[in-house]
Amino acid sequence: MSGVRLFKHSFAGGEIAPEMFGRIDDEKYQSGLALCRNFVVKPQGAVENRAGMKLVRSAKYADKKVRLLPFTYSTTQTVVIEFGHQYCRFHTQGATLLDGGNKPYELATPYQEAELFDIHYVQSADIVTLVHPNHPPMELKRYGAADWRLEAIRFKPELDAPQGVTATAHGRGGILFGYVVTAIAQDGKSESEASAEVEVVNDLYTSGHRNTIRWNPVNGASRYKVYKRQNGLYGYIGQTTATAFDDDNISADMSATPPLYDDVFISGGILSVAVLDGGRGYLEKSGIASATVRNGGQNYPQDGTFRTRAPNPQGGSGDFFSIEDRSGGGAELDVVVQGGKIVRVERVQAGRDYTAPRLVFRNESKVYQRGDQIGGKVWQPAEVSMRLDGFPELVVTDATGSGAQLLPVVQNGRITAVRVIKKGSGYTAPKITVQATVGSGAVFGKIEVSGKSFPAAVSYFSQRRVFAGTHSQPQNIWMTKSGTESNMSYSIPTREDDRIAFRVAAREANTIRHIVPLNKLILLTSSAEWRMETVNSEALTPASVSVAPHSYIGASNVQPVVVNSTLIYCAARGGHVREMAYSWQAGGYVSGDLSLRSPHLFDGLEIADMAYSKAPVPVVWFVSSSGELLGNTYIPEQQIGAWHRHDTYKGRFESCAVVAEGAEDVLYCVVQRKLAGGTQRFIERLESRAFTRQEDAFFVDCGLSYSGAAVNEIHGLAHLEGEAVAILADGAVLPETVVRDGKVKLPVKAKTVHIGLPVVSDMQTLPVAAQIDSAFGQGRKKNVNKVVLRVWRSSGIWVGPAADKLTEAKQRRNEAYGHPPALRSGEIEVVIQPSWDDGAQVFVRQTQPLPLTVVGATAEVALGG
């Protein structure tokens, strides 16, 4: 019988699958482990048992799932947001944010329990954008520590379009001019929709002639832009901070036109209306049926009843009322003025061919404008609306929807089509009726209503907020106007800073699930990965977008993370985790399977959540559908990717999130536990291993700590009622004790106590493969006689050939009586129980609430024939 001493110098390969046990040629085999349970692999090659998880708070509902999302305003201001069934709460530094009544500060949300893990998010400063395909995009805004607000994103302009726009000709004759006005916000970027068009006839080619355009001020506007019609479009002619503008034949800049806004991300909007029967006898143009006074105005110079008339071509004097319209004529109205206000308008003659009649007050040379002086007083115009006699109006009725505006197209007395002016929203069963005094018989068929059209993915790229993946347009992408958060405006012709909207032309219609900004924009769908870049490295504009496929693997709905410049995402099928990084050799991004050496942790399972911790150990955390928490110590530039698994007593991990707190990134988890007191869900926080005193070591789960005067009874443990708990008191391990009435009694008094559920940490080396013979020792029986572990600040070590044959490493040396054994650093020799088998594996276990860091292991192995 011969023997050999084998040294395991590194465990940086992490846990690998039994299918890999024959791959002794693989570079990861020599540094791998057969089991790495509740141990974390360090980049240097050591493994350390994970710290315990301290209780933060119970979730609001014990029977409903919870998801955690991170919020980071700065490295010193971070929060973990608990999203549950139609609520969210906030946790920071291991505590819960409370309201004034000492209850958890809470916001109502629209998200159901089943929808929580389909929420995708992106953060910018103190605003978190939340998207879900069943709900409008939302913004969670932090205004203060205890002032959070959840608001739907407004994609319409910030400002209303100017109202009360009028145009007055200073001159006579000429041609018809049309104008619109927009309002500009204080930031100079947001521009309102164009106002209603106004028209005026004038000869601007004559010296001294001009058109004066006036409008009402818009709240929040810093200035206004004026556009003039030319060839069916409106071109920019100037801007002003006032509410009036003179056009003295200014040339229109047709490269700058008023912004147009899409109705993006709406649900239940009317898309089209089918006409089954156009009816008969409907009017295309009509006379005036009635007039309604909405606002009587101020300071009309005379009381009485005044009949409208047209201006006298030969001139004249005096003020009078008149009806203005592009095409109609012949109508007469009696205008009743009392106390300087219009109180009533009565129709005398309907006239004919009116389309948009307007009541004006004027003299022979001009139309009075708001603010003009009449009789020494400031005059304000009345608002009078007129209904056309017999022209058909379409009325939409629905129990839930609103906002739609439909216009009938009438030809030869028949309604031939319906134009959708505004889609509205929220319609479920709309009905359309025709209101007309002339004509009848129109019948409408199918009313097409948009389904839920909300994005499933969101991110930022090139100073634009990006949305993608609606139910109705799964491969479409929308980017806001450059430098804005929600401005979806565009222009005709297109401008470089316009919003961008396009569809990814793919072979399969798979929804875009994720948008990840690297040096290019990466788009992940359920079947492929795409990259979006600009043509010839130009700036991102509507005309420079280029989209190309990268690979055909597909991603699950779990939101990816970025480590340095490498993208980590979960595959759509198979449950594996993949990496995507740029390779200069390949000249592009290359995708690889991070789970290739550890498929036993993923096959037949799915990843439910993931998070990335940068410090002190760079670990990507994954919540598995098995209820385990998987970790991957990941440093791509060093080619380190080591898997380790974590479980917890009577518990299942359901969600995770990481935020920076102090000098470390801290992992928060949602854990469902089936304890003696019933099934509960807890928010728990992974504690730090950066302690100097042994009594500060925290290695229990769902635990709490006490620090103060020496006591022998600890209260506040109702959540662990009926459970046997592990106890570390002043650095000494006490016997496990069952919690009764929410408390435990200690056999000795202690000042610093940590109590919680016990954590068992296991590691097992791979079967021995060494250059003992030409077969590397395979096919021979072996026995490990003894093991020498090199440890760092460790205690409570058990070693053996298997989990059921363990020997404790005795380490008490010269500590005073009544003091716990000190933490050991260096080599510890353990003679273990014999076990002849073909693997000669070494099993190391930690069952006590104490630290254990294994730096290396030497095994003295006896070889059989």
PDB file of N, CA and C in Angstrom, residues 791-820:
ATOM      1  N   VAL A 791      -6.678  27.600   7.382  1.00  0.00           N
ATOM      2  CA  VAL A 791      -7.872  28.415   7.596  1.00  0.00           C
ATOM      3  C   VAL A 791      -7.466  29.837   7.968  1.00  0.00           C
ATOM      4  N   TRP A 792      -8.469  30.718   7.959  1.00  0.00           N
ATOM      5  CA  TRP A 792      -8.258  32.118   8.321  1.00  0.00           C
ATOM      6  C   TRP A 792      -9.399  32.564   9.224  1.00  0.00           C
ATOM      7  N   ARG A 793      -9.065  32.924  10.443  1.00  0.00           N
ATOM      8  CA  ARG A 793     -10.030  33.441  11.425  1.00  0.00           C
ATOM      9  C   ARG A 793     -11.269  32.546  11.458  1.00  0.00           C
ATOM     10  N   SER A 794     -11.071  31.317  11.877  1.00  0.00           N
ATOM     11  CA  SER A 794     -12.127  30.314  11.810  1.00  0.00           C
ATOM     12  C   SER A 794     -12.289  29.592  13.133  1.00  0.00           C
ATOM     13  N   SER A 795     -13.473  28.987  13.281  1.00  0.00           N
ATOM     14  CA  SER A 795     -13.761  28.182  14.461  1.00  0.00           C
ATOM     15  C   SER A 795     -14.934  27.270  14.137  1.00  0.00           C
ATOM     16  N   GLY A 796     -15.070  26.180  14.924  1.00  0.00           N
ATOM     17  CA  GLY A 796     -16.203  25.282  14.738  1.00  0.00           C
ATOM     18  C   GLY A 796     -16.099  24.449  13.490  1.00  0.00           C
ATOM     19  N   ILE A 797     -14.993  23.721  13.308  1.00  0.00           N
ATOM     20  CA  ILE A 797     -14.707  23.025  12.055  1.00  0.00           C
ATOM     21  C   ILE A 797     -14.904  21.523  12.242  1.00  0.00           C
ATOM     22  N   TRP A 798     -15.629  20.916  11.323  1.00  0.00           N
ATOM     23  CA  TRP A 798     -15.815  19.471  11.283  1.00  0.00           C
ATOM     24  C   TRP A 798     -15.334  18.964   9.928  1.00  0.00           C
ATOM     25  N   VAL A 799     -14.580  17.850   9.960  1.00  0.00           N
ATOM     26  CA  VAL A 799     -13.981  17.315   8.735  1.00  0.00           C
ATOM     27  C   VAL A 799     -14.179  15.807   8.705  1.00  0.00           C
ATOM     28  N   GLY A 800     -14.364  15.262   7.509  1.00  0.00           N
ATOM     29  CA  GLY A 800     -14.490  13.822   7.369  1.00  0.00           C
ATOM     30  C   GLY A 800     -14.555  13.413   5.918  1.00  0.00           C
ATOM     31  N   PRO A 801     -14.649  12.112   5.664  1.00  0.00           N
ATOM     32  CA  PRO A 801     -14.758  11.631   4.283  1.00  0.00           C
ATOM     33  C   PRO A 801     -16.161  11.798   3.715  1.00  0.00           C
ATOM     34  N   ALA A 802     -17.155  11.983   4.578  1.00  0.00           N
ATOM     35  CA  ALA A 802     -18.535  12.139   4.124  1.00  0.00           C
ATOM     36  C   ALA A 802     -19.310  12.877   5.206  1.00  0.00           C
ATOM     37  N   ALA A 803     -20.532  13.285   4.872  1.00  0.00           N
ATOM     38  CA  ALA A 803     -21.332  14.083   5.802  1.00  0.00           C
ATOM     39  C   ALA A 803     -21.679  13.324   7.064  1.00  0.00           C
ATOM     40  N   ASP A 804     -21.726  11.990   7.002  1.00  0.00           N
ATOM     41  CA  ASP A 804     -22.100  11.206   8.175  1.00  0.00           C
ATOM     42  C   ASP A 804     -20.889  10.642   8.918  1.00  0.00           C
ATOM     43  N   LYS A 805     -19.680  11.070   8.547  1.00  0.00           N
ATOM     44  CA  LYS A 805     -18.466  10.595   9.212  1.00  0.00           C
ATOM     45  C   LYS A 805     -17.545  11.786   9.474  1.00  0.00           C
ATOM     46  N   LEU A 806     -17.986  12.652  10.377  1.00  0.00           N
ATOM     47  CA  LEU A 806     -17.259  13.891  10.614  1.00  0.00           C
ATOM     48  C   LEU A 806     -16.541  13.865  11.957  1.00  0.00           C
ATOM     49  N   THR A 807     -15.405  14.524  11.989  1.00  0.00           N
ATOM     50  CA  THR A 807     -14.599  14.652  13.200  1.00  0.00           C
ATOM     51  C   THR A 807     -14.370  16.135  13.465  1.00  0.00           C
ATOM     52  N   GLU A 808     -14.569  16.550  14.712  1.00  0.00           N
ATOM     53  CA  GLU A 808     -14.386  17.957  15.043  1.00  0.00           C
ATOM     54  C   GLU A 808     -12.907  18.283  15.178  1.00  0.00           C
ATOM     55  N   ALA A 809     -12.542  19.421  14.628  1.00  0.00           N
ATOM     56  CA  ALA A 809     -11.169  19.905  14.770  1.00  0.00           C
ATOM     57  C   ALA A 809     -11.061  20.646  16.097  1.00  0.00           C
ATOM     58  N   LYS A 810     -10.389  20.044  17.066  1.00  0.00           N
ATOM     59  CA  LYS A 810     -10.252  20.668  18.380  1.00  0.00           C
ATOM     60  C   LYS A 810      -9.298  21.853  18.280  1.00  0.00           C
ATOM     61  N   GLN A 811      -9.739  22.995  18.771  1.00  0.00           N
ATOM     62  CA  GLN A 811      -8.891  24.161  18.587  1.00  0.00           C
ATOM     63  C   GLN A 811      -8.715  24.999  19.845  1.00  0.00           C
ATOM     64  N   ARG A 812      -9.297  24.577  20.965  1.00  0.00           N
ATOM     65  CA  ARG A 812      -9.035  25.326  22.195  1.00  0.00           C
ATOM     66  C   ARG A 812      -7.572  25.127  22.578  1.00  0.00           C
ATOM     67  N   ARG A 813      -6.911  26.234  22.876  1.00  0.00           N
ATOM     68  CA  ARG A 813      -5.497  26.153  23.234  1.00  0.00           C
ATOM     69  C   ARG A 813      -5.266  26.750  24.616  1.00  0.00           C
ATOM     70  N   ASN A 814      -5.005  28.001  24.725  1.00  0.00           N
ATOM     71  CA  ASN A 814      -4.679  28.594  26.024  1.00  0.00           C
ATOM     72  C   ASN A 814      -5.682  29.667  26.435  1.00  0.00           C
ATOM     73  N   GLU A 815      -6.929  29.582  25.925  1.00  0.00           N
ATOM     74  CA  GLU A 815      -7.943  30.568  26.308  1.00  0.00           C
ATOM     75  C   GLU A 815      -8.320  30.378  27.774  1.00  0.00           C
ATOM     76  N   ALA A 816      -8.633  31.471  28.430  1.00  0.00           N
ATOM     77  CA  ALA A 816      -9.001  31.423  29.841  1.00  0.00           C
ATOM     78  C   ALA A 816     -10.322  30.684  30.022  1.00  0.00           C
ATOM     79  N   TYR A 817     -10.486  30.112  31.209  1.00  0.00           N
ATOM     80  CA  TYR A 817     -11.724  29.403  31.511  1.00  0.00           C
ATOM     81  C   TYR A 817     -12.903  30.373  31.406  1.00  0.00           C
ATOM     82  N   GLY A 818     -13.974  29.902  30.790  1.00  0.00           N
ATOM     83  CA  GLY A 818     -15.162  30.738  30.623  1.00  0.00           C
ATOM     84  C   GLY A 818     -15.136  31.593  29.373  1.00  0.00           C
ATOM     85  N   HIS A 819     -14.045  31.526  28.629  1.00  0.00           N
ATOM     86  CA  HIS A 819     -13.946  32.263  27.380  1.00  0.00           C
ATOM     87  C   HIS A 819     -14.036  31.284  26.209  1.00  0.00           C
ATOM     88  N   PRO A 820     -14.643  31.691  25.109  1.00  0.00           N
ATOM     89  CA  PRO A 820     -14.763  30.778  23.970  1.00  0.00           C
ATOM     90  C   PRO A 820     -13.421  30.591  23.297  1.00  0.00           C
TER      91      PRO A 820
END
